[in-house]
Tab-separated table of C-alpha atoms and ligand atoms in Angstrom:
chain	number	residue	atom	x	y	z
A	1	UNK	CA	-27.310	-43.074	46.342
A	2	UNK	CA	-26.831	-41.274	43.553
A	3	UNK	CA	-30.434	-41.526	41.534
A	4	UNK	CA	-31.028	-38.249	43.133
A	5	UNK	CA	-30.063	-37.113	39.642
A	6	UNK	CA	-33.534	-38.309	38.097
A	7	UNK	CA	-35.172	-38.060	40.751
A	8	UNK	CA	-36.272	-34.496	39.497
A	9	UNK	CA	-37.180	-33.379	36.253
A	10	UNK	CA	-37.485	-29.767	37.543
A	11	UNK	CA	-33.901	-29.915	39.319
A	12	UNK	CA	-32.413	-31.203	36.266
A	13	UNK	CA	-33.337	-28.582	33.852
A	14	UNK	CA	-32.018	-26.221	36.356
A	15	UNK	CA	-29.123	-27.864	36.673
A	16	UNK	CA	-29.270	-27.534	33.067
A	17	UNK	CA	-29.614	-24.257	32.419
A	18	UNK	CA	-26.983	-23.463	34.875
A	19	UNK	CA	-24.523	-25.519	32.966
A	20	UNK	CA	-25.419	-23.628	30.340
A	21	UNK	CA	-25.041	-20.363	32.140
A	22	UNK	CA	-21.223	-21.723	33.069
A	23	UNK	CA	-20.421	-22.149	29.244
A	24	UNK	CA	-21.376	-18.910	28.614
A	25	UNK	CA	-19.449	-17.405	31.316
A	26	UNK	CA	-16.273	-19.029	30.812
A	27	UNK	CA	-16.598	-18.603	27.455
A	28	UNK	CA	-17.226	-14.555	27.857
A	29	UNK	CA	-13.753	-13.335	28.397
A	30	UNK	CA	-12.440	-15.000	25.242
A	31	UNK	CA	-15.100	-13.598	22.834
A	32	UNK	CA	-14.382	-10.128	24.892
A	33	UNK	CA	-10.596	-10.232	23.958
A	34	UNK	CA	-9.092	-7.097	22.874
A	35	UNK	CA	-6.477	-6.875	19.392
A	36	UNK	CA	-4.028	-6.099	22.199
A	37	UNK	CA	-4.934	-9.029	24.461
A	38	UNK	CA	-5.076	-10.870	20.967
A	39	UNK	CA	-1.816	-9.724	19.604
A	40	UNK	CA	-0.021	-10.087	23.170
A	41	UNK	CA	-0.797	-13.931	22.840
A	42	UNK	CA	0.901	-14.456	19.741
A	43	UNK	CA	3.590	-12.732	20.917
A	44	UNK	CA	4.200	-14.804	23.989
A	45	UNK	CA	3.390	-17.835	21.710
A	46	UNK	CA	6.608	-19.997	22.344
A	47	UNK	CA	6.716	-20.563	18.606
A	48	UNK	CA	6.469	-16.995	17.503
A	49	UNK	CA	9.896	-15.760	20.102
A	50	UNK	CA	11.737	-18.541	18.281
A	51	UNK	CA	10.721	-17.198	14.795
A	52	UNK	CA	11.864	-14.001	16.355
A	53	UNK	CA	15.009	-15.179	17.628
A	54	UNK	CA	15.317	-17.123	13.743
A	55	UNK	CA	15.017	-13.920	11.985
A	56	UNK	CA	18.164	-12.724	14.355
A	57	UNK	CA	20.218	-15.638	13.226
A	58	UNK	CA	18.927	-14.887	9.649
A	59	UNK	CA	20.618	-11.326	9.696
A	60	UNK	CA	23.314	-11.762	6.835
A	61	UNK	CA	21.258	-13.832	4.962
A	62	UNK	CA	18.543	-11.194	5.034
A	63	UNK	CA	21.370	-8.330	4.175
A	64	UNK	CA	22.506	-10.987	1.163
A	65	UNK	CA	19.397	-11.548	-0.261
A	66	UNK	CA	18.011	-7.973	-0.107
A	67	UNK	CA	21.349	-6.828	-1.966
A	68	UNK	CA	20.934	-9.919	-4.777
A	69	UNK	CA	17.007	-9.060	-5.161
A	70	UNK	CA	17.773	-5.344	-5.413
A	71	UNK	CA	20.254	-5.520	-8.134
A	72	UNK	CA	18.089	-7.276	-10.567
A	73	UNK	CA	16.498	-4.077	-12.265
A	74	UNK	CA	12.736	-4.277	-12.686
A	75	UNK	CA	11.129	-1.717	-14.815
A	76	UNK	CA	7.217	-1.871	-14.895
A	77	UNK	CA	5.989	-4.232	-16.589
A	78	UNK	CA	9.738	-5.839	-17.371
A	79	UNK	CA	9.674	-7.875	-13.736
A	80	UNK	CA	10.164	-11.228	-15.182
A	81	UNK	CA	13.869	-12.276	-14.383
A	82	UNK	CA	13.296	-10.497	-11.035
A	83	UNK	CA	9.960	-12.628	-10.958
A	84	UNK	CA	11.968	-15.980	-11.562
A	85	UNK	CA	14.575	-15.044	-9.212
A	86	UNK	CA	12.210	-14.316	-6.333
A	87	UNK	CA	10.245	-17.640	-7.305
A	88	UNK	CA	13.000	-19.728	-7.080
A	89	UNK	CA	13.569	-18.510	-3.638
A	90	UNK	CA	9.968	-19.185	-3.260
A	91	UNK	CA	10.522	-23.324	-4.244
A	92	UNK	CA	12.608	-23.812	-1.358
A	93	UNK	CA	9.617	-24.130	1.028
A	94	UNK	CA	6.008	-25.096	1.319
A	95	UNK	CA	3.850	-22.839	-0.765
A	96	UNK	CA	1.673	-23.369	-3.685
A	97	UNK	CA	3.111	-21.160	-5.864
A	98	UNK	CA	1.812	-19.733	-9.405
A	99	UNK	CA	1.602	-17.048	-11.853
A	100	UNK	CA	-1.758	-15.169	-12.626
A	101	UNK	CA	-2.356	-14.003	-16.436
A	102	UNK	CA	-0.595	-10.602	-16.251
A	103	UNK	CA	2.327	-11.828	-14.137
A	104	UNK	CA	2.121	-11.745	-10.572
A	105	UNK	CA	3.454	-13.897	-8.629
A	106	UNK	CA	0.902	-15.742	-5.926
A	107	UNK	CA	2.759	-18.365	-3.182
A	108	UNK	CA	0.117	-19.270	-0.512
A	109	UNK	CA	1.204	-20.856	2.750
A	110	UNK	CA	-1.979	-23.278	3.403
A	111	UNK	CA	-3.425	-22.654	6.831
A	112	UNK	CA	-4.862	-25.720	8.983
A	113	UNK	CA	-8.704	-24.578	7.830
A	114	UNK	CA	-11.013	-22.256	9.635
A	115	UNK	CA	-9.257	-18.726	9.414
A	116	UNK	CA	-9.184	-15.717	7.076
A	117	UNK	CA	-7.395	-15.368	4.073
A	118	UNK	CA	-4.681	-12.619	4.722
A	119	UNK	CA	-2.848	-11.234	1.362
A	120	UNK	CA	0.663	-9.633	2.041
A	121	UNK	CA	2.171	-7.887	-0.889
A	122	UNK	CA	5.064	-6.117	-1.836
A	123	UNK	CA	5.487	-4.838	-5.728
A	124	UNK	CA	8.279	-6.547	-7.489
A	125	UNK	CA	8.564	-3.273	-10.147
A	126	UNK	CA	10.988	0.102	-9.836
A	127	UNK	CA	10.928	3.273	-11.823
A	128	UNK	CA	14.206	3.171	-12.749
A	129	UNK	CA	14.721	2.530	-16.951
A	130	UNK	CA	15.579	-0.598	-18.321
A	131	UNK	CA	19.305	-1.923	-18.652
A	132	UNK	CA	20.199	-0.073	-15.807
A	133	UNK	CA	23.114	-1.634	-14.242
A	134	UNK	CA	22.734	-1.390	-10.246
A	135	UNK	CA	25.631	-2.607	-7.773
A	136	UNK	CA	24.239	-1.957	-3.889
A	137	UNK	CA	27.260	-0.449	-1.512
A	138	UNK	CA	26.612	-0.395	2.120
A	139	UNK	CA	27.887	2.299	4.458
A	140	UNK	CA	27.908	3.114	8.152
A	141	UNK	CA	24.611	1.193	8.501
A	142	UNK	CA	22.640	2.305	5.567
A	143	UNK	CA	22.802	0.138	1.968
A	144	UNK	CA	22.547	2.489	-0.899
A	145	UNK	CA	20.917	0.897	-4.236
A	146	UNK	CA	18.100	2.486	-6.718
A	147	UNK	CA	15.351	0.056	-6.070
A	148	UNK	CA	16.461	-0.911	-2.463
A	149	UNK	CA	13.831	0.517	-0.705
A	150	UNK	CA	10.741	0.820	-2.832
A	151	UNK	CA	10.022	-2.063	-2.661
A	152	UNK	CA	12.592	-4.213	-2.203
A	153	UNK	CA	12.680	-4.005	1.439
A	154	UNK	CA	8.950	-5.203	1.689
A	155	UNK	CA	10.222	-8.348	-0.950
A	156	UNK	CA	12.677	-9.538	1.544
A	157	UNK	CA	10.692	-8.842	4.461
A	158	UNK	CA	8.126	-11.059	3.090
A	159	UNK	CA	10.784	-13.950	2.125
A	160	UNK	CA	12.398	-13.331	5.448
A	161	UNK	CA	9.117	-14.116	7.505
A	162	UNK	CA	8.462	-17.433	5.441
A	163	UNK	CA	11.804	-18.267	6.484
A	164	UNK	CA	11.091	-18.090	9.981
A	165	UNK	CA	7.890	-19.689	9.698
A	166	UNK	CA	8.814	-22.405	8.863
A	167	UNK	CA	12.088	-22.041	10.860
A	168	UNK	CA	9.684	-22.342	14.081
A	169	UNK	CA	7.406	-24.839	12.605
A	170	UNK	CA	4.598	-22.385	12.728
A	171	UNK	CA	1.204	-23.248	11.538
A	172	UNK	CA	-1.503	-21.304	11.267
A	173	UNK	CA	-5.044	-21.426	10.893
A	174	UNK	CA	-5.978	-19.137	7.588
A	175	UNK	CA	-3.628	-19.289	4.553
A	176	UNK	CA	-1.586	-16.408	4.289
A	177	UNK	CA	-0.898	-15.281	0.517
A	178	UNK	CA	2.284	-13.427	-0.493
A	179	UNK	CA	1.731	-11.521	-3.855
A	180	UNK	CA	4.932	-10.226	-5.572
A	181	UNK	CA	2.954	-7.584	-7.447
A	182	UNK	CA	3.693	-6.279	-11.185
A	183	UNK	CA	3.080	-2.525	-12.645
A	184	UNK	CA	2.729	-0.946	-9.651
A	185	UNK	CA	4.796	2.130	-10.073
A	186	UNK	CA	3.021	3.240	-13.305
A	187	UNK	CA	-0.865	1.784	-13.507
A	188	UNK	CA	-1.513	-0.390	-10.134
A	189	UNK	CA	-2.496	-2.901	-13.364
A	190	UNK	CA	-1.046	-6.022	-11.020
A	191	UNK	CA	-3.046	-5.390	-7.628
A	192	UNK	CA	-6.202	-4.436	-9.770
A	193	UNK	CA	-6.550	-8.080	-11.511
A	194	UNK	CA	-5.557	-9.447	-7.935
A	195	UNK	CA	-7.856	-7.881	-6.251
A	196	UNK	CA	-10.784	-7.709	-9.066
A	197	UNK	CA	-10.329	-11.957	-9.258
A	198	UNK	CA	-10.547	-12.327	-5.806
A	199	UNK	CA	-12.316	-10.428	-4.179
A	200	UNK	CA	-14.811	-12.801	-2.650
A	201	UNK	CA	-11.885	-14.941	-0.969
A	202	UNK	CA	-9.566	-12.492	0.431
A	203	UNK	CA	-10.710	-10.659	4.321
A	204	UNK	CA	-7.525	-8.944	4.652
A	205	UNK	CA	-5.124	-7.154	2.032
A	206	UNK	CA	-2.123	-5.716	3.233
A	207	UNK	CA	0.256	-3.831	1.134
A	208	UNK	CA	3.857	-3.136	2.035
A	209	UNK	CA	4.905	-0.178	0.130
A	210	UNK	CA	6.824	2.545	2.171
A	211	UNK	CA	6.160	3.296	6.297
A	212	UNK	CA	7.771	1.833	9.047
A	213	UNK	CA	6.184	3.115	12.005
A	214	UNK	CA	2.461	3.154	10.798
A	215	UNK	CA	-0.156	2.380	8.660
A	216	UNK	CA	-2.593	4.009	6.265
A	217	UNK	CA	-6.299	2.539	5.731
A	218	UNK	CA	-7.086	4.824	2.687
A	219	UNK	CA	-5.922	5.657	-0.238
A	220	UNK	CA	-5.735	9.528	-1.871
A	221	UNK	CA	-7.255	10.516	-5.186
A	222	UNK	CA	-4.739	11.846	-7.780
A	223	UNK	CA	-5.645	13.378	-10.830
A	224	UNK	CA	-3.843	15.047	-13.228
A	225	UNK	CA	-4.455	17.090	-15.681
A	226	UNK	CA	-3.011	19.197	-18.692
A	227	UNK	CA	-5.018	22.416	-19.589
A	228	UNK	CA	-4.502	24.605	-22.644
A	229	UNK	CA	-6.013	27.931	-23.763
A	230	UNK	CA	-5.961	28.211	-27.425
A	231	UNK	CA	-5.907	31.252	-29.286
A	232	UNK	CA	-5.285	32.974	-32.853
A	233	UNK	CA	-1.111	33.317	-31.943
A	234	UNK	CA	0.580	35.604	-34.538
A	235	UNK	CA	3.974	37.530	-34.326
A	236	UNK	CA	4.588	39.987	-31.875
A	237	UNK	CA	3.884	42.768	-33.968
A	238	UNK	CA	0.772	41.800	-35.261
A	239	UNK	CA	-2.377	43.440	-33.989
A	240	UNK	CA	-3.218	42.961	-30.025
A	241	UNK	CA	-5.765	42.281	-28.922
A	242	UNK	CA	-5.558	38.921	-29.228
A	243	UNK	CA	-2.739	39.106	-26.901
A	244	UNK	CA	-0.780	35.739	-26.517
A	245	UNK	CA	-2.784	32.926	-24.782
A	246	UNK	CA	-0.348	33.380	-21.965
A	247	UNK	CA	-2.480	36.696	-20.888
A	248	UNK	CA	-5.676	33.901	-20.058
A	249	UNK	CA	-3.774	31.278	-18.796
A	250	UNK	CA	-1.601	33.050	-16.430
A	251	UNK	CA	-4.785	34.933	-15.199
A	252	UNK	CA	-6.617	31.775	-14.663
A	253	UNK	CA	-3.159	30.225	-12.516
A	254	UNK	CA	-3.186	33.061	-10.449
A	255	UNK	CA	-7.048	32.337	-9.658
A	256	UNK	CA	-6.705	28.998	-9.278
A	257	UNK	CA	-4.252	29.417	-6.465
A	258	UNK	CA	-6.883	31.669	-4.469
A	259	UNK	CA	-9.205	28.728	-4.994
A	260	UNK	CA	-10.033	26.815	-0.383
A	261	UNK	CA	-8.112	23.862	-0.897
A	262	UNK	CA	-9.475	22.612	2.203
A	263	UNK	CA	-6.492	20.649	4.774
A	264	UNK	CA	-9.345	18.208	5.916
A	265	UNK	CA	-10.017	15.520	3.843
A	266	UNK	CA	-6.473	16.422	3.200
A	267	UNK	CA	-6.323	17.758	-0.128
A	268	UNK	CA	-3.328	19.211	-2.576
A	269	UNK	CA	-3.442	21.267	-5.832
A	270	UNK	CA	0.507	21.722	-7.582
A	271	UNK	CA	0.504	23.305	-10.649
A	272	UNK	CA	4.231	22.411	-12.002
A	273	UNK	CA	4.686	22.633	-15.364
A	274	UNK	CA	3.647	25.191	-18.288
A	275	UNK	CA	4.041	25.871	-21.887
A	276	UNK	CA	3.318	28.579	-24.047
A	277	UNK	CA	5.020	29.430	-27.736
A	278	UNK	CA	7.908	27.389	-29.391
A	279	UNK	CA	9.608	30.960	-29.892
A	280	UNK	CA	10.201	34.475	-28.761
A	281	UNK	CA	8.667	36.446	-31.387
A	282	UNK	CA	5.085	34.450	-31.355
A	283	UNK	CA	2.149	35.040	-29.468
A	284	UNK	CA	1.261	31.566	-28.437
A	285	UNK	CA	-1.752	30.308	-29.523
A	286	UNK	CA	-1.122	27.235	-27.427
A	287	UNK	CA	-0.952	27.979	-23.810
A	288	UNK	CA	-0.980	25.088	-21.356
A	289	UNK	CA	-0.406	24.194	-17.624
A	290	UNK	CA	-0.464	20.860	-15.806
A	291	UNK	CA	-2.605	20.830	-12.496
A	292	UNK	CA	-2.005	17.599	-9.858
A	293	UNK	CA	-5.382	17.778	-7.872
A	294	UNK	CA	-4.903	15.604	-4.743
A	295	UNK	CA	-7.343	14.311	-2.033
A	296	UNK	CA	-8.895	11.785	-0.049
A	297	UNK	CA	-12.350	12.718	-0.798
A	298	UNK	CA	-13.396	12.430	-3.973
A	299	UNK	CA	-16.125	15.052	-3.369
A	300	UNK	CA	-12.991	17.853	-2.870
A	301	UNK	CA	-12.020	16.381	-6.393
A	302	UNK	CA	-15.064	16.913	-7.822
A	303	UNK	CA	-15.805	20.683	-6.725
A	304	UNK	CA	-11.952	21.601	-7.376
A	305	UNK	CA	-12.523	19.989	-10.636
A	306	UNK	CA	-15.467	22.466	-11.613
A	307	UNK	CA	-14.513	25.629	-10.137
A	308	UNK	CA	-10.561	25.105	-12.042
A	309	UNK	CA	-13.230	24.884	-15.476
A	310	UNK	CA	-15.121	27.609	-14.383
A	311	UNK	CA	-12.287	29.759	-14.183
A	312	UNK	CA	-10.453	28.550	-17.159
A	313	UNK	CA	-14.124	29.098	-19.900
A	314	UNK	CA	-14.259	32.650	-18.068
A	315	UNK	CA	-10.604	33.612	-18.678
A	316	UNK	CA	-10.745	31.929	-21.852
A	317	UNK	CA	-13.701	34.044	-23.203
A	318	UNK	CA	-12.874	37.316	-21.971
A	319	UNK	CA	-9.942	36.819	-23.745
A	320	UNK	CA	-11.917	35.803	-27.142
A	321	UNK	CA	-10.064	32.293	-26.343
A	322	UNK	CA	-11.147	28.328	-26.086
A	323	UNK	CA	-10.359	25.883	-23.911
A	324	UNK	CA	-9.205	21.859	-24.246
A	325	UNK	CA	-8.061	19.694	-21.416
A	326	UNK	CA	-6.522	16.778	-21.407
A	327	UNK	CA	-6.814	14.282	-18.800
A	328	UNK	CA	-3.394	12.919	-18.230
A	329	UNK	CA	-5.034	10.421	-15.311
A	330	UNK	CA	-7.716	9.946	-12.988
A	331	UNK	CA	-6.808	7.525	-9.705
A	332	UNK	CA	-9.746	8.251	-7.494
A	333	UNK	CA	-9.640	8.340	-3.565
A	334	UNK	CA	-10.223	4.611	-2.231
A	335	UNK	CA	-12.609	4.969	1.086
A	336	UNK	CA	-13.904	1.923	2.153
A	337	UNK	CA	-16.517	2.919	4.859
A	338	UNK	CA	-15.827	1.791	8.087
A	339	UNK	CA	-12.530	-0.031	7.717
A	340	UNK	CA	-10.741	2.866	9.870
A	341	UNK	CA	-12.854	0.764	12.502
A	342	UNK	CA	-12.411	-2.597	10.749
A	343	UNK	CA	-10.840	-5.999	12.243
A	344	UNK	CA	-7.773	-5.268	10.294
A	345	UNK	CA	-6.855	-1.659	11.547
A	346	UNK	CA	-7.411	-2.719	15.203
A	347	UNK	CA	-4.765	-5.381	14.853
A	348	UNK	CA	-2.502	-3.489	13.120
A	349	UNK	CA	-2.544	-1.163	15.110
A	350	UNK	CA	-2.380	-3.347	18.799
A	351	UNK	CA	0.544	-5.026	16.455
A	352	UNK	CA	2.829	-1.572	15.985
A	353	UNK	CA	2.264	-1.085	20.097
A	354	UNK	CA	3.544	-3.995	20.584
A	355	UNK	CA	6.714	-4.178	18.849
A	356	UNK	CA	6.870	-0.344	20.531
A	357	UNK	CA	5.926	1.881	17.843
A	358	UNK	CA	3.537	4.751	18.667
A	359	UNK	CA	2.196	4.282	15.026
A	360	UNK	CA	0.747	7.245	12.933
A	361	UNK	CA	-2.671	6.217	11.139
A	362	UNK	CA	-2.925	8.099	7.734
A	363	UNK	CA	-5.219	8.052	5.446
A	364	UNK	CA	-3.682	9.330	2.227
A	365	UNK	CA	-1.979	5.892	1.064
A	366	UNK	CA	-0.770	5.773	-2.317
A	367	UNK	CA	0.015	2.258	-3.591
A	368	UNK	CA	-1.806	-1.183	-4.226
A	369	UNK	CA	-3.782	-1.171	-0.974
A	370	UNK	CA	-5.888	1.252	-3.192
A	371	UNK	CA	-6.907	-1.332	-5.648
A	372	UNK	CA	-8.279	-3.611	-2.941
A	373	UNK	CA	-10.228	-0.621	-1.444
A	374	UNK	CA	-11.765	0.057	-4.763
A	375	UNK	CA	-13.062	-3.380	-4.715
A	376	UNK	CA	-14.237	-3.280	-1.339
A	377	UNK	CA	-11.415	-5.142	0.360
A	378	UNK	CA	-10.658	-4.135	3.596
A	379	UNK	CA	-6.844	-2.889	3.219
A	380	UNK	CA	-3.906	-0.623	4.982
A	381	UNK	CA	-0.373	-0.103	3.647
A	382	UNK	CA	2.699	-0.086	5.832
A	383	UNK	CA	6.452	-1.325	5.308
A	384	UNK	CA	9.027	-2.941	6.817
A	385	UNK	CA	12.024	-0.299	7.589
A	386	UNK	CA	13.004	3.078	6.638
A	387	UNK	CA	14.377	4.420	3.936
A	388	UNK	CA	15.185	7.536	1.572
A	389	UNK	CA	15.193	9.309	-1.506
A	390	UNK	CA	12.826	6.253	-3.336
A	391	UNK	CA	12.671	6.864	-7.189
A	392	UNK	CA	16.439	8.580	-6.819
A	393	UNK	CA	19.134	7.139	-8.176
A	394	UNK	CA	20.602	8.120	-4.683
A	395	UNK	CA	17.934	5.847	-2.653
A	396	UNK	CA	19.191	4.254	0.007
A	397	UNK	CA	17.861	1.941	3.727
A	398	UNK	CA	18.821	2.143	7.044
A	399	UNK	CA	19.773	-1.792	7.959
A	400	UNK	CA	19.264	-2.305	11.437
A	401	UNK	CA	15.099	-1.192	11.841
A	402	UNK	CA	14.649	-3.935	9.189
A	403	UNK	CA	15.321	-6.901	11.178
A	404	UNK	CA	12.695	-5.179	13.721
A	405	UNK	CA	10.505	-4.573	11.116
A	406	UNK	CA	10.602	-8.556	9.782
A	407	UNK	CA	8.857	-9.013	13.041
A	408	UNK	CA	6.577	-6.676	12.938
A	409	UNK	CA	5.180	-8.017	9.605
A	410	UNK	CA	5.429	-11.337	10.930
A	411	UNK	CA	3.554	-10.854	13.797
A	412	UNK	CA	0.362	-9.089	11.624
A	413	UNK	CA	0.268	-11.995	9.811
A	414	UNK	CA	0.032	-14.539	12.983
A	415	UNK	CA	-2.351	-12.163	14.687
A	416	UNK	CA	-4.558	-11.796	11.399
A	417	UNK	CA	-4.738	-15.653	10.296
A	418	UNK	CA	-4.400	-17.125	13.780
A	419	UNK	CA	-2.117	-19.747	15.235
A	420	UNK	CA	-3.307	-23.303	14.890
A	421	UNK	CA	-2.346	-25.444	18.088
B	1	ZN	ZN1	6.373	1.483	-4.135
């Protein structure tokens, strides 16, 4: 007989509870699952090896289209045909794709519903002028091309993973958004009005600008700044005192350079340039230096910033001098608090172990992942392979870690957005 089962109202909530208590416990070990546990099972994911083993087919095309994207110049804020070239690319597959007002260029690759929004983005813009004709060469292993690397190599990268998406018939659960970014080589203008319009609906931003073997989860402040000592001037023979504003201004460099620039926060102060009279026989009454003041606290900034005034009013008025600075530009540090122990680091990080890279952490980024961390985005920046001299006309990519480096991307985004079964 089985009525046992009502025969007792206290057994059965017992047997309730311990149902209950069986739930939980089989249910522990998955909400105790580690990024690397995590990251291990996308990577055994039978779907994810054959988008591994796709992107190794997909070798020549990946060389090909790198090469075509590269030698479509760019300049900042001149990214269209580069834009519609990358688009049209785009069309071939399953995206929704569209331009925002100041011309980026936003393809999202719908998830199944029910996992974060991950934004991967690569800047479409170089520094090099307009009209510049580039023609890539490649030799022993490396392809040589102004452009190539920064940030071409994250462009393809990102084409080359949809590629094998799709490829393996992967779907996942959150959308994953690639954003082919304008302007960021001069004012970040692009990944600001991303990031500033959608801010409530993106979890993770990560930008692929430079590194190979690591990661950065915070930006460094750069200012710069152009200061000038003016004074009477007058020809050489005229009456000194005054003497030429040089006197002040190269008293106040050679102060500035005894100011505790402190190595952590990690913090820089360059001063590169300097000006003084058009001519020999003139004292100048113009005197002028350029300071870049670099670090990722903004509080450094701050005190570097007043003790550099401090010096430059004292030198100024012992020399019977003023003083006027211009600020050339003001990018502060981006620290979003606690994303060195967010979601997003943890990941990225299990992710570089497992494609066996024992990746340095930095936190002295300089690129779009900035403008998400100003809006409170939790961000890092890292790239897909390595390469030299970027903003030379000499830049050039080592092929071979790119391929690697296609997976390694690939695999973030799985591991951030999810598999769907
Ligand atoms: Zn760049």
């Amino acid at each position: 007989m089985t009525t046992v089962y009502y025969s007792n109202a206290k057994e059965s909530s017992m047997r309730f509870a311990l149902l209950i208590l069986l739930v939980l416990s089989v249910r522990l070990p998955v909400c105790a699952q580690s990024p690397a546990d995590e990251v291990k099972a996308v990577q055994d994911d039978a779907r994810v090896k054959a988008a591994f083993e796709f992107i190794d087919k997909d070798r020549d095309a990946i060389l090909r289209e790198w090469i075509a994207i590269t030698e479509i110049n760019a300049p900042s804020k001149q990214e269209k045909e580069r834009a519609r070239y990358i688009e049209s690319l785009l069309r071939k597959h399953k995206l929704d794709i569209r331009y925002d007002e100041v011309g980026n260029l936003i393809a999202t690759r719908k998830g199944t519903g029910g996992g974060p929004v991950a934004v991967f983005d690569a800047h479409m813009d170089t520094v090099f002028k307009p009209g510049l004709k580039i023609k890539a060469t490649v030799k022993d292993g490396r392809v040589y091309a102004p452009g190539v690397g920064d940030d071409t190599r994250n462009i393809e990268a990102l084409l080359a993973t949809i590629r094998a998406l799709d490829a393996a018939k992967i779907t996942t659960k959150g959308d994953i958004v690639f954003l082919f970014t304008v302007d960021e080589e001069e004012e970040m203008t692009g990944a600001e009005h991303y990031t500033k319009q959608n801010k409530g609906k993106v979890d993770y931003y990560v930008a692929l600008d430079g590194g190979y073997e690591g990661f950065t989860y915070a930006g460094i402040g750069i200012n710069w700044y152009r200061h000038h000592i003016i004074g009477p001037g007058g020809h050489t023979r005229s009456r000194t005192p005054p003497y030429s504003a040089t006197l002040p201004m190269a008293r106040a460099i050679s102060r500035i350079y005894e100011l505790k620039v402190p190595n952590n926060p990690s913090s820089n102060l360059n001063i590169g340039m300097l000006g003084g009279s058009e001519v020999v026989n003139a004292k100048a009454n113009d005197a002028w230096f350029s300071v870049d003041l670099r670090s990722t606290s903004n509080e450094v900034i701050a005190d570097l910033e007043k003790q550099i005034a401090a010096i430059l009013d004292e030198e100024a008025r012992k020399a019977g001098m003023t003083v006027k600075t211009d600020v050339l530009s003001k990018s502060p540090a981006a620290v979003l608090p606690g994303n060195r122990e967010s979601k997003l680091v943890h990941v990225a990080e299990a992710v570089h172990r497992a494609m066996g890279f024992n990746p340095p952490i930095g936190n002295a980024g300089s690129n779009n992942s900035s403008a998400a961390l100003l809006q409170g985005i939790t961000s890092i920046s890292t790239g897909a392979g390595p390469c030299a001299d970027a903003h030379a006309l000499t830049e050039n990519c080592e092929i071979e870690p790119l391929y690697k480096g296609i997976k390694k991307i690939l695999l973030l985004e799985l591991a951030l957005v999810g598999l769907a079964q």
